[in-house]
Amino acid sequence: MKYNRHARILDIIDKYEIETQDELAEKLRELGMDVTQATISRDIKELRLVKVLSPSGKYHYSSMNRESSNTGERLMVILKEAFVSCDYANNILVVKTLPGMAQAVGEIVDSLGWNDVVGTIAGDNTLMIVCRAEKIAEDLMEKFTRMVRGVS
Amino acid sequence: MKYNRHARILDIIDKYEIETQDELAEKLRELGMDVTQATISRDIKELRLVKVLSPSGKYHYSSMNRESSNTGERLMVILKEAFVSCDYANNILVVKTLPGMAQAVGEIVDSLGWNDVVGTIAGDNTLMIVCRAEKIAEDLMEKFTRMVRGVS
DNA sequence: AGTTGAAATGCATGTAAATACAACAGCAAA
DNA sequence: TTTGCTGTTGTATTTACATGCATTTCAACT
């Protein structure tokens, strides 16, 4: 019974913006699965679901993974995860990444199409970004750091 | 006042496993910032923090990003985000990724050290994984698909 | 300084979520 | 069959959280 329900729960939160556990219980009841809020609280714990804030300002349950559905967000996620640190000298920004990830991060930076960035070159875990001016490199470092800290 | 506090909150949830908003208020009070749970509820909303389940089975606040602190998890996140689809023929598994991400995914697969995988070679958005047997390729496809769906 | 409007906060309270406890179902060993 | 164990669920309750409303703070103006 339980695993079937878990699957349905994933379906439901994917399809609707579920704001409360009671609401979820309601949906399940419509599918003929009679459960209480207590059970759902436990399900949610097992499924490791989280309550996130939608752009609309409402909270809703989500699956933590696959949160980012569009490509832009997915790239950002990759960037954040692969990023280790960065520093600059003159107009060159040097980004350290997880091993083997520098190419990928370079690709992402390229894809952003910032035209203050002249070009990028990547090794294994190091990426160099050539900026038009030192100021740009500085700003960019700030930007990366901020981004990774989740401030957006 | 508020932005200062927001910064501290990020610090605190990074450093401690904060289970409740009251607990967070407590920590802030220790830093001389006198706030109530109500304010923190609003802060948390603005910072888009989420309550996630730790491995220990307890809930704690986290920044949604940077959730994956250890390298293994971070690689998994990248793998999930960069993955598009896969298929196989014989003992060769072909994985499609986002543009420019194939190298990175290949790197990750290599790093997993599965010895049923003979080797990998990556183009721009396509990765080929040479498996020891067709069965392995099939299993692997299953594994990837499952993983991306968030079931593990 | 006084006025005004917007943002931040606290207080009180209603709502949502987690859980202690008990009941029960399935199941394996005696 | 009985006993004891494990896992699932509901009930009742506690605990945690969100929010309406009143109050304060602060900056931008007269």
mmCIF file of C-alpha atoms (C1' of nucleotides) in Angstrom:
data_model
loop_
_atom_site.group_PDB
_atom_site.id
_atom_site.type_symbol
_atom_site.label_atom_id
_atom_site.label_comp_id
_atom_site.label_asym_id
_atom_site.label_seq_id
_atom_site.Cartn_x
_atom_site.Cartn_y
_atom_site.Cartn_z
ATOM 1 C CA MET A 1 0.000 0.000 0.000
ATOM 2 C CA LYS A 2 2.608 2.444 1.082
ATOM 3 C CA TYR A 3 4.842 2.375 -1.943
ATOM 4 C CA ASN A 4 1.953 2.765 -4.262
ATOM 5 C CA ARG A 5 0.913 5.800 -2.307
ATOM 6 C CA HIS A 6 4.391 7.242 -2.388
ATOM 7 C CA ALA A 7 4.384 7.027 -6.152
ATOM 8 C CA ARG A 8 1.047 8.802 -6.321
ATOM 9 C CA ILE A 9 2.255 11.503 -4.013
ATOM 10 C CA LEU A 10 5.150 12.218 -6.325
ATOM 11 C CA ASP A 11 2.749 12.394 -9.236
ATOM 12 C CA ILE A 12 0.419 14.718 -7.411
ATOM 13 C CA ILE A 13 2.965 17.220 -6.193
ATOM 14 C CA ASP A 14 4.339 17.282 -9.686
ATOM 15 C CA LYS A 15 0.971 18.056 -11.199
ATOM 16 C CA TYR A 16 -0.555 20.388 -8.632
ATOM 17 C CA GLU A 17 0.806 23.035 -6.323
ATOM 18 C CA ILE A 18 0.086 21.335 -3.041
ATOM 19 C CA GLU A 19 0.234 23.753 -0.156
ATOM 20 C CA THR A 20 -0.618 21.596 2.821
ATOM 21 C CA GLN A 21 -0.608 17.991 3.868
ATOM 22 C CA ASP A 22 -4.350 18.053 4.268
ATOM 23 C CA GLU A 23 -4.666 19.149 0.686
ATOM 24 C CA LEU A 24 -2.548 16.220 -0.363
ATOM 25 C CA ALA A 25 -4.672 13.881 1.716
ATOM 26 C CA GLU A 26 -7.696 15.246 -0.106
ATOM 27 C CA LYS A 27 -6.213 14.469 -3.518
ATOM 28 C CA LEU A 28 -5.327 10.975 -2.401
ATOM 29 C CA ARG A 29 -8.825 10.420 -1.139
ATOM 30 C CA GLU A 30 -10.101 11.314 -4.605
ATOM 31 C CA LEU A 31 -7.966 8.464 -5.870
ATOM 32 C CA GLY A 32 -9.543 6.143 -3.347
ATOM 33 C CA MET A 33 -6.603 6.166 -0.977
ATOM 34 C CA ASP A 34 -7.858 6.928 2.472
ATOM 35 C CA VAL A 35 -5.146 8.409 4.605
ATOM 36 C CA THR A 36 -4.764 10.933 7.356
ATOM 37 C CA GLN A 37 -2.487 13.924 7.641
ATOM 38 C CA ALA A 38 -0.324 11.993 10.082
ATOM 39 C CA THR A 39 0.495 9.348 7.540
ATOM 40 C CA ILE A 40 1.300 11.937 4.959
ATOM 41 C CA SER A 41 3.632 13.704 7.322
ATOM 42 C CA ARG A 42 5.522 10.441 7.570
ATOM 43 C CA ASP A 43 5.420 9.863 3.834
ATOM 44 C CA ILE A 44 6.826 13.279 3.223
ATOM 45 C CA LYS A 45 9.631 12.569 5.586
ATOM 46 C CA GLU A 46 10.484 9.317 3.856
ATOM 47 C CA LEU A 47 10.300 10.855 0.421
ATOM 48 C CA ARG A 48 12.395 13.744 1.686
ATOM 49 C CA LEU A 49 10.054 16.245 0.155
ATOM 50 C CA VAL A 50 10.483 19.885 0.984
ATOM 51 C CA LYS A 51 8.197 22.856 1.161
ATOM 52 C CA VAL A 52 9.529 25.518 -1.157
ATOM 53 C CA LEU A 53 8.407 28.992 -1.999
ATOM 54 C CA SER A 54 6.927 29.371 -5.464
ATOM 55 C CA PRO A 55 7.490 32.525 -7.452
ATOM 56 C CA SER A 56 3.900 33.332 -6.572
ATOM 57 C CA GLY A 57 4.865 33.670 -2.925
ATOM 58 C CA LYS A 58 3.058 30.540 -1.811
ATOM 59 C CA TYR A 59 4.629 27.531 -0.224
ATOM 60 C CA HIS A 60 4.244 24.170 -1.909
ATOM 61 C CA TYR A 61 5.711 20.721 -1.646
ATOM 62 C CA SER A 62 8.373 19.744 -4.088
ATOM 63 C CA SER A 63 10.725 16.931 -4.759
ATOM 64 C CA MET A 64 14.019 18.710 -4.151
ATOM 65 C CA ASN A 65 15.483 17.049 -7.211
ATOM 66 C CA ARG A 66 14.125 17.942 -10.603
ATOM 67 C CA GLU A 67 13.175 21.242 -9.045
ATOM 68 C CA SER A 68 14.837 22.966 -11.940
ATOM 69 C CA SER A 69 12.919 22.068 -15.035
ATOM 70 C CA ASN A 70 14.221 24.559 -17.546
ATOM 71 C CA THR A 71 17.666 24.411 -19.042
ATOM 72 C CA GLY A 72 18.832 27.747 -17.729
ATOM 73 C CA GLU A 73 18.229 26.715 -14.156
ATOM 74 C CA ARG A 74 19.811 23.352 -14.713
ATOM 75 C CA LEU A 75 22.971 25.021 -15.931
ATOM 76 C CA MET A 76 22.991 27.238 -12.881
ATOM 77 C CA VAL A 77 22.717 24.223 -10.654
ATOM 78 C CA ILE A 78 25.669 22.640 -12.385
ATOM 79 C CA LEU A 79 27.647 25.827 -12.107
ATOM 80 C CA LYS A 80 26.970 26.070 -8.412
ATOM 81 C CA GLU A 81 27.872 22.509 -7.702
ATOM 82 C CA ALA A 82 31.019 22.406 -9.778
ATOM 83 C CA PHE A 83 32.324 25.738 -8.534
ATOM 84 C CA VAL A 84 34.992 25.653 -5.873
ATOM 85 C CA SER A 85 36.535 29.111 -5.694
ATOM 86 C CA CYS A 86 37.764 31.981 -7.776
ATOM 87 C CA ASP A 87 40.229 34.833 -7.867
ATOM 88 C CA TYR A 88 41.506 37.314 -10.398
ATOM 89 C CA ALA A 89 44.566 39.258 -11.480
ATOM 90 C CA ASN A 90 44.222 42.081 -13.911
ATOM 91 C CA ASN A 91 41.476 41.230 -16.328
ATOM 92 C CA ILE A 92 41.795 37.483 -15.930
ATOM 93 C CA LEU A 93 39.420 35.617 -13.680
ATOM 94 C CA VAL A 94 40.546 32.187 -12.579
ATOM 95 C CA VAL A 95 37.887 29.764 -11.453
ATOM 96 C CA LYS A 96 38.654 26.537 -9.639
ATOM 97 C CA THR A 97 36.179 23.698 -10.126
ATOM 98 C CA LEU A 98 35.767 20.097 -9.141
ATOM 99 C CA PRO A 99 38.127 17.812 -11.078
ATOM 100 C CA GLY A 100 37.156 17.472 -14.721
ATOM 101 C CA MET A 101 34.424 20.066 -14.485
ATOM 102 C CA ALA A 102 36.232 23.115 -15.813
ATOM 103 C CA GLN A 103 35.233 22.442 -19.423
ATOM 104 C CA ALA A 104 31.608 22.231 -18.403
ATOM 105 C CA VAL A 105 31.705 25.426 -16.403
ATOM 106 C CA GLY A 106 33.439 27.175 -19.276
ATOM 107 C CA GLU A 107 30.721 25.994 -21.578
ATOM 108 C CA ILE A 108 28.116 27.424 -19.248
ATOM 109 C CA VAL A 109 29.850 30.769 -18.975
ATOM 110 C CA ASP A 110 30.108 30.904 -22.755
ATOM 111 C CA SER A 111 26.449 30.100 -23.094
ATOM 112 C CA LEU A 112 25.516 33.059 -20.939
ATOM 113 C CA GLY A 113 26.708 35.301 -23.723
ATOM 114 C CA TRP A 114 28.071 38.040 -21.502
ATOM 115 C CA ASN A 115 29.846 40.338 -23.882
ATOM 116 C CA ASP A 116 32.173 41.667 -21.246
ATOM 117 C CA VAL A 117 33.735 38.264 -21.421
ATOM 118 C CA VAL A 118 36.202 37.963 -24.251
ATOM 119 C CA GLY A 119 36.620 34.236 -23.997
ATOM 120 C CA THR A 120 37.298 31.254 -21.755
ATOM 121 C CA ILE A 121 39.747 28.412 -21.694
ATOM 122 C CA ALA A 122 39.499 25.389 -19.492
ATOM 123 C CA GLY A 123 41.841 22.754 -18.206
ATOM 124 C CA ASP A 124 40.818 19.970 -15.902
ATOM 125 C CA ASN A 125 39.818 21.796 -12.776
ATOM 126 C CA THR A 126 40.754 25.342 -13.685
ATOM 127 C CA LEU A 127 38.964 27.778 -15.897
ATOM 128 C CA MET A 128 40.331 31.092 -17.069
ATOM 129 C CA ILE A 129 37.955 33.792 -18.106
ATOM 130 C CA VAL A 130 39.356 36.689 -20.053
ATOM 131 C CA CYS A 131 37.414 39.839 -19.303
ATOM 132 C CA ARG A 132 37.439 43.159 -21.142
ATOM 133 C CA ALA A 133 38.696 44.992 -18.066
ATOM 134 C CA GLU A 134 39.876 44.386 -14.554
ATOM 135 C CA LYS A 135 36.694 45.895 -13.218
ATOM 136 C CA ILE A 136 34.711 43.247 -15.061
ATOM 137 C CA ALA A 137 36.781 40.462 -13.558
ATOM 138 C CA GLU A 138 36.201 41.918 -10.124
ATOM 139 C CA ASP A 139 32.470 42.191 -10.674
ATOM 140 C CA LEU A 140 32.360 38.696 -12.020
ATOM 141 C CA MET A 141 34.155 37.285 -9.034
ATOM 142 C CA GLU A 142 31.683 39.039 -6.801
ATOM 143 C CA LYS A 143 28.865 37.640 -8.914
ATOM 144 C CA PHE A 144 30.111 34.068 -8.725
ATOM 145 C CA THR A 145 30.693 34.239 -5.031
ATOM 146 C CA ARG A 146 27.284 35.678 -4.433
ATOM 147 C CA MET A 147 25.628 33.141 -6.644
ATOM 148 C CA VAL A 148 27.219 30.221 -4.939
ATOM 149 C CA ARG A 149 26.107 31.510 -1.583
ATOM 150 C CA GLY A 150 22.582 31.231 -2.872
ATOM 151 C CA VAL A 151 21.730 34.927 -2.826
ATOM 152 C CA SER A 152 21.166 34.635 -6.557
ATOM 153 C CA MET B 1 19.046 45.683 10.411
ATOM 154 C CA LYS B 2 17.300 43.121 8.357
ATOM 155 C CA TYR B 3 19.988 42.408 5.814
ATOM 156 C CA ASN B 4 22.580 42.041 8.458
ATOM 157 C CA ARG B 5 20.377 39.539 10.156
ATOM 158 C CA HIS B 6 19.789 37.645 6.951
ATOM 159 C CA ALA B 7 23.507 37.244 6.508
ATOM 160 C CA ARG B 8 23.855 35.928 10.038
ATOM 161 C CA ILE B 9 21.055 33.510 9.515
ATOM 162 C CA LEU B 10 22.837 32.034 6.530
ATOM 163 C CA ASP B 11 25.984 31.723 8.598
ATOM 164 C CA ILE B 12 24.175 30.072 11.444
ATOM 165 C CA ILE B 13 22.293 27.476 9.463
ATOM 166 C CA ASP B 14 25.534 26.679 7.752
ATOM 167 C CA LYS B 15 27.332 26.128 11.004
ATOM 168 C CA TYR B 16 24.704 24.472 13.150
ATOM 169 C CA GLU B 17 21.896 22.071 12.478
ATOM 170 C CA ILE B 18 19.007 24.353 13.271
ATOM 171 C CA GLU B 19 15.826 22.414 13.809
ATOM 172 C CA THR B 20 13.319 25.114 14.636
ATOM 173 C CA GLN B 21 12.795 28.803 14.185
ATOM 174 C CA ASP B 22 12.871 29.307 17.926
ATOM 175 C CA GLU B 23 16.277 27.721 18.010
ATOM 176 C CA LEU B 24 17.436 30.131 15.362
ATOM 177 C CA ALA B 25 16.006 33.037 17.325
ATOM 178 C CA GLU B 26 17.995 31.809 20.287
ATOM 179 C CA LYS B 27 21.257 31.845 18.340
ATOM 180 C CA LEU B 28 20.537 35.312 17.060
ATOM 181 C CA ARG B 29 19.854 36.524 20.540
ATOM 182 C CA GLU B 30 23.282 35.267 21.555
ATOM 183 C CA LEU B 31 24.642 37.580 18.890
ATOM 184 C CA GLY B 32 22.720 40.455 20.348
ATOM 185 C CA MET B 33 20.013 40.428 17.725
ATOM 186 C CA ASP B 34 16.687 40.407 19.442
ATOM 187 C CA VAL B 35 14.021 38.940 17.240
ATOM 188 C CA THR B 36 10.936 36.840 17.578
ATOM 189 C CA GLN B 37 9.953 33.663 15.830
ATOM 190 C CA ALA B 38 7.526 35.630 13.691
ATOM 191 C CA THR B 39 10.252 37.701 12.178
ATOM 192 C CA ILE B 40 12.305 34.646 11.503
ATOM 193 C CA SER B 41 9.433 32.987 9.767
ATOM 194 C CA ARG B 42 9.399 35.946 7.423
ATOM 195 C CA ASP B 43 13.155 35.941 7.024
ATOM 196 C CA ILE B 44 13.083 32.309 6.103
ATOM 197 C CA LYS B 45 10.487 32.997 3.513
ATOM 198 C CA GLU B 46 12.548 35.776 1.973
ATOM 199 C CA LEU B 47 15.714 33.740 2.007
ATOM 200 C CA ARG B 48 13.783 30.833 0.552
ATOM 201 C CA LEU B 49 15.235 28.472 3.061
ATOM 202 C CA VAL B 50 13.866 24.975 3.274
ATOM 203 C CA LYS B 51 13.581 22.413 5.980
ATOM 204 C CA VAL B 52 15.313 19.273 4.845
ATOM 205 C CA LEU B 53 15.827 15.885 6.402
ATOM 206 C CA SER B 54 19.361 15.192 7.541
ATOM 207 C CA PRO B 55 20.830 11.737 7.279
ATOM 208 C CA SER B 56 20.307 11.564 11.033
ATOM 209 C CA GLY B 57 16.561 11.654 10.515
ATOM 210 C CA LYS B 58 16.110 15.136 11.919
ATOM 211 C CA TYR B 59 14.770 18.111 10.077
ATOM 212 C CA HIS B 60 16.933 21.186 9.753
ATOM 213 C CA TYR B 61 16.961 24.412 7.823
ATOM 214 C CA SER B 62 19.120 24.632 4.779
ATOM 215 C CA SER B 63 19.807 26.943 1.946
ATOM 216 C CA MET B 64 18.466 24.744 -0.845
ATOM 217 C CA ASN B 65 21.647 25.372 -2.751
ATOM 218 C CA ARG B 66 24.847 24.209 -1.179
ATOM 219 C CA GLU B 67 22.702 21.481 0.306
ATOM 220 C CA SER B 68 25.088 18.946 -1.065
ATOM 221 C CA SER B 69 28.200 19.638 0.886
ATOM 222 C CA ASN B 70 30.221 16.592 0.034
ATOM 223 C CA THR B 71 31.747 16.079 -3.354
ATOM 224 C CA GLY B 72 29.965 12.841 -4.112
ATOM 225 C CA GLU B 73 26.571 14.445 -3.771
ATOM 226 C CA ARG B 74 27.622 17.456 -5.774
ATOM 227 C CA LEU B 75 28.685 15.218 -8.633
ATOM 228 C CA MET B 76 25.350 13.456 -8.482
ATOM 229 C CA VAL B 77 23.563 16.759 -8.725
ATOM 230 C CA ILE B 78 25.581 17.670 -11.781
ATOM 231 C CA LEU B 79 24.926 14.304 -13.338
ATOM 232 C CA LYS B 80 21.205 14.661 -12.815
ATOM 233 C CA GLU B 81 21.039 18.136 -14.226
ATOM 234 C CA ALA B 82 23.220 17.518 -17.243
ATOM 235 C CA PHE B 83 21.567 14.244 -18.180
ATOM 236 C CA VAL B 84 19.046 14.310 -20.981
ATOM 237 C CA SER B 85 18.442 10.740 -22.095
ATOM 238 C CA CYS B 86 20.142 7.460 -22.838
ATOM 239 C CA ASP B 87 19.914 4.334 -24.912
ATOM 240 C CA TYR B 88 22.112 1.371 -25.721
ATOM 241 C CA ALA B 89 23.037 -1.095 -28.414
ATOM 242 C CA ASN B 90 25.029 -4.143 -27.577
ATOM 243 C CA ASN B 91 27.446 -3.270 -24.831
ATOM 244 C CA ILE B 92 27.588 0.427 -25.667
ATOM 245 C CA LEU B 93 25.524 2.875 -23.670
ATOM 246 C CA VAL B 94 24.958 6.247 -25.291
ATOM 247 C CA VAL B 95 24.091 9.133 -23.029
ATOM 248 C CA LYS B 96 22.773 12.445 -24.302
ATOM 249 C CA THR B 97 23.558 15.486 -22.181
ATOM 250 C CA LEU B 98 23.066 19.216 -22.290
ATOM 251 C CA PRO B 99 25.395 20.888 -24.813
ATOM 252 C CA GLY B 100 29.013 20.849 -23.708
ATOM 253 C CA MET B 101 28.320 18.708 -20.677
ATOM 254 C CA ALA B 102 29.279 15.304 -21.991
ATOM 255 C CA GLN B 103 32.914 15.608 -20.896
ATOM 256 C CA ALA B 104 31.790 16.440 -17.392
ATOM 257 C CA VAL B 105 29.371 13.559 -17.187
ATOM 258 C CA GLY B 106 32.030 11.241 -18.528
ATOM 259 C CA GLU B 107 34.375 12.445 -15.863
ATOM 260 C CA ILE B 108 31.780 11.703 -13.217
ATOM 261 C CA VAL B 109 31.097 8.225 -14.525
ATOM 262 C CA ASP B 110 34.825 7.551 -14.546
ATOM 263 C CA SER B 111 35.145 8.801 -11.008
ATOM 264 C CA LEU B 112 32.561 6.312 -9.822
ATOM 265 C CA GLY B 113 35.027 3.564 -10.603
ATOM 266 C CA TRP B 114 32.505 0.983 -11.696
ATOM 267 C CA ASN B 115 34.600 -1.843 -12.998
ATOM 268 C CA ASP B 116 31.886 -3.107 -15.282
ATOM 269 C CA VAL B 117 32.604 0.002 -17.266
ATOM 270 C CA VAL B 118 35.530 -0.408 -19.575
ATOM 271 C CA GLY B 119 35.817 3.240 -20.489
ATOM 272 C CA THR B 120 34.060 6.360 -21.680
ATOM 273 C CA ILE B 121 34.486 8.824 -24.471
ATOM 274 C CA ALA B 122 32.718 12.122 -24.736
ATOM 275 C CA GLY B 123 31.896 14.567 -27.490
ATOM 276 C CA ASP B 124 29.975 17.744 -26.957
ATOM 277 C CA ASN B 125 26.591 16.508 -25.885
ATOM 278 C CA THR B 126 27.033 12.785 -26.324
ATOM 279 C CA LEU B 127 28.806 10.328 -24.108
ATOM 280 C CA MET B 128 29.543 6.742 -24.967
ATOM 281 C CA ILE B 129 30.105 4.274 -22.221
ATOM 282 C CA VAL B 130 31.680 0.968 -23.111
ATOM 283 C CA CYS B 131 30.416 -1.742 -20.812
ATOM 284 C CA ARG B 132 31.758 -5.258 -20.306
ATOM 285 C CA ALA B 133 28.510 -6.826 -21.486
ATOM 286 C CA GLU B 134 25.164 -5.904 -22.926
ATOM 287 C CA LYS B 135 23.507 -6.770 -19.655
ATOM 288 C CA ILE B 136 25.627 -4.140 -17.941
ATOM 289 C CA ALA B 137 24.618 -1.488 -20.443
ATOM 290 C CA GLU B 138 21.007 -2.361 -19.872
ATOM 291 C CA ASP B 139 21.368 -2.200 -16.108
ATOM 292 C CA LEU B 140 23.195 1.061 -16.363
ATOM 293 C CA MET B 141 20.499 2.606 -18.489
ATOM 294 C CA GLU B 142 17.960 1.536 -15.928
ATOM 295 C CA LYS B 143 20.153 2.994 -13.216
ATOM 296 C CA PHE B 144 20.518 6.365 -14.907
ATOM 297 C CA THR B 145 16.864 6.626 -15.663
ATOM 298 C CA ARG B 146 15.950 5.789 -12.125
ATOM 299 C CA MET B 147 18.459 8.184 -10.696
ATOM 300 C CA VAL B 148 17.259 11.093 -12.751
ATOM 301 C CA ARG B 149 13.726 10.446 -11.648
ATOM 302 C CA GLY B 150 14.894 11.092 -8.133
ATOM 303 C CA VAL B 151 14.220 7.627 -6.760
ATOM 304 C CA SER B 152 17.695 7.472 -5.407
ATOM 305 C "C1'" DA C 1 11.044 70.015 13.655
ATOM 306 C "C1'" DG C 2 6.779 67.985 11.735
ATOM 307 C "C1'" DT C 3 4.413 65.003 8.355
ATOM 308 C "C1'" DT C 4 3.797 61.158 5.636
ATOM 309 C "C1'" DG C 5 4.401 56.652 3.620
ATOM 310 C "C1'" DA C 6 6.662 52.391 3.404
ATOM 311 C "C1'" DA C 7 9.053 48.810 5.470
ATOM 312 C "C1'" DA C 8 10.112 46.084 9.604
ATOM 313 C "C1'" DT C 9 8.709 44.067 13.733
ATOM 314 C "C1'" DG C 10 6.115 42.161 17.769
ATOM 315 C "C1'" DC C 11 2.039 40.169 19.721
ATOM 316 C "C1'" DA C 12 -1.547 37.098 19.579
ATOM 317 C "C1'" DT C 13 -3.678 33.601 17.382
ATOM 318 C "C1'" DG C 14 -5.120 30.233 13.998
ATOM 319 C "C1'" DT C 15 -3.334 26.763 11.105
ATOM 320 C "C1'" DA C 16 -0.148 23.186 9.706
ATOM 321 C "C1'" DA C 17 2.902 19.555 10.749
ATOM 322 C "C1'" DA C 18 5.262 16.070 13.770
ATOM 323 C "C1'" DT C 19 4.881 12.525 16.993
ATOM 324 C "C1'" DA C 20 3.708 9.497 21.392
ATOM 325 C "C1'" DC C 21 0.873 6.021 21.933
ATOM 326 C "C1'" DA C 22 -2.112 2.337 20.977
ATOM 327 C "C1'" DA C 23 -4.268 -0.754 17.765
ATOM 328 C "C1'" DC C 24 -3.786 -3.833 14.321
ATOM 329 C "C1'" DA C 25 -1.945 -6.813 10.338
ATOM 330 C "C1'" DG C 26 1.320 -9.870 8.520
ATOM 331 C "C1'" DC C 27 4.543 -13.292 9.357
ATOM 332 C "C1'" DA C 28 8.033 -16.434 11.150
ATOM 333 C "C1'" DA C 29 9.603 -19.501 14.904
ATOM 334 C "C1'" DA C 30 8.249 -22.436 18.608
ATOM 335 C "C1'" DT D 1 -2.299 -22.104 17.464
ATOM 336 C "C1'" DT D 2 0.183 -19.176 20.053
ATOM 337 C "C1'" DT D 3 3.869 -15.965 20.839
ATOM 338 C "C1'" DG D 4 6.605 -12.342 19.688
ATOM 339 C "C1'" DC D 5 8.433 -9.289 16.270
ATOM 340 C "C1'" DT D 6 8.206 -5.684 12.655
ATOM 341 C "C1'" DG D 7 6.028 -2.397 10.127
ATOM 342 C "C1'" DT D 8 1.934 0.597 9.060
ATOM 343 C "C1'" DT D 9 -1.679 3.438 10.361
ATOM 344 C "C1'" DG D 10 -5.116 6.410 13.018
ATOM 345 C "C1'" DT D 11 -6.208 9.229 17.115
ATOM 346 C "C1'" DA D 12 -5.095 12.692 20.026
ATOM 347 C "C1'" DT D 13 -1.942 15.875 21.252
ATOM 348 C "C1'" DT D 14 2.047 18.731 21.122
ATOM 349 C "C1'" DT D 15 4.953 21.448 18.696
ATOM 350 C "C1'" DA D 16 6.180 24.397 15.037
ATOM 351 C "C1'" DC D 17 4.949 27.762 11.807
ATOM 352 C "C1'" DA D 18 2.462 31.566 9.219
ATOM 353 C "C1'" DT D 19 -0.009 35.674 9.355
ATOM 354 C "C1'" DG D 20 -3.589 39.656 10.487
ATOM 355 C "C1'" DC D 21 -3.337 43.531 12.888
ATOM 356 C "C1'" DA D 22 -1.266 47.173 15.660
ATOM 357 C "C1'" DT D 23 2.897 49.564 16.559
ATOM 358 C "C1'" DT D 24 7.359 51.244 15.692
ATOM 359 C "C1'" DT D 25 11.202 52.797 12.781
ATOM 360 C "C1'" DC D 26 13.197 55.321 9.408
ATOM 361 C "C1'" DA D 27 13.894 57.852 5.306
ATOM 362 C "C1'" DA D 28 12.196 61.459 2.278
ATOM 363 C "C1'" DC D 29 9.951 65.262 2.082
ATOM 364 C "C1'" DT D 30 7.827 69.885 3.431
#
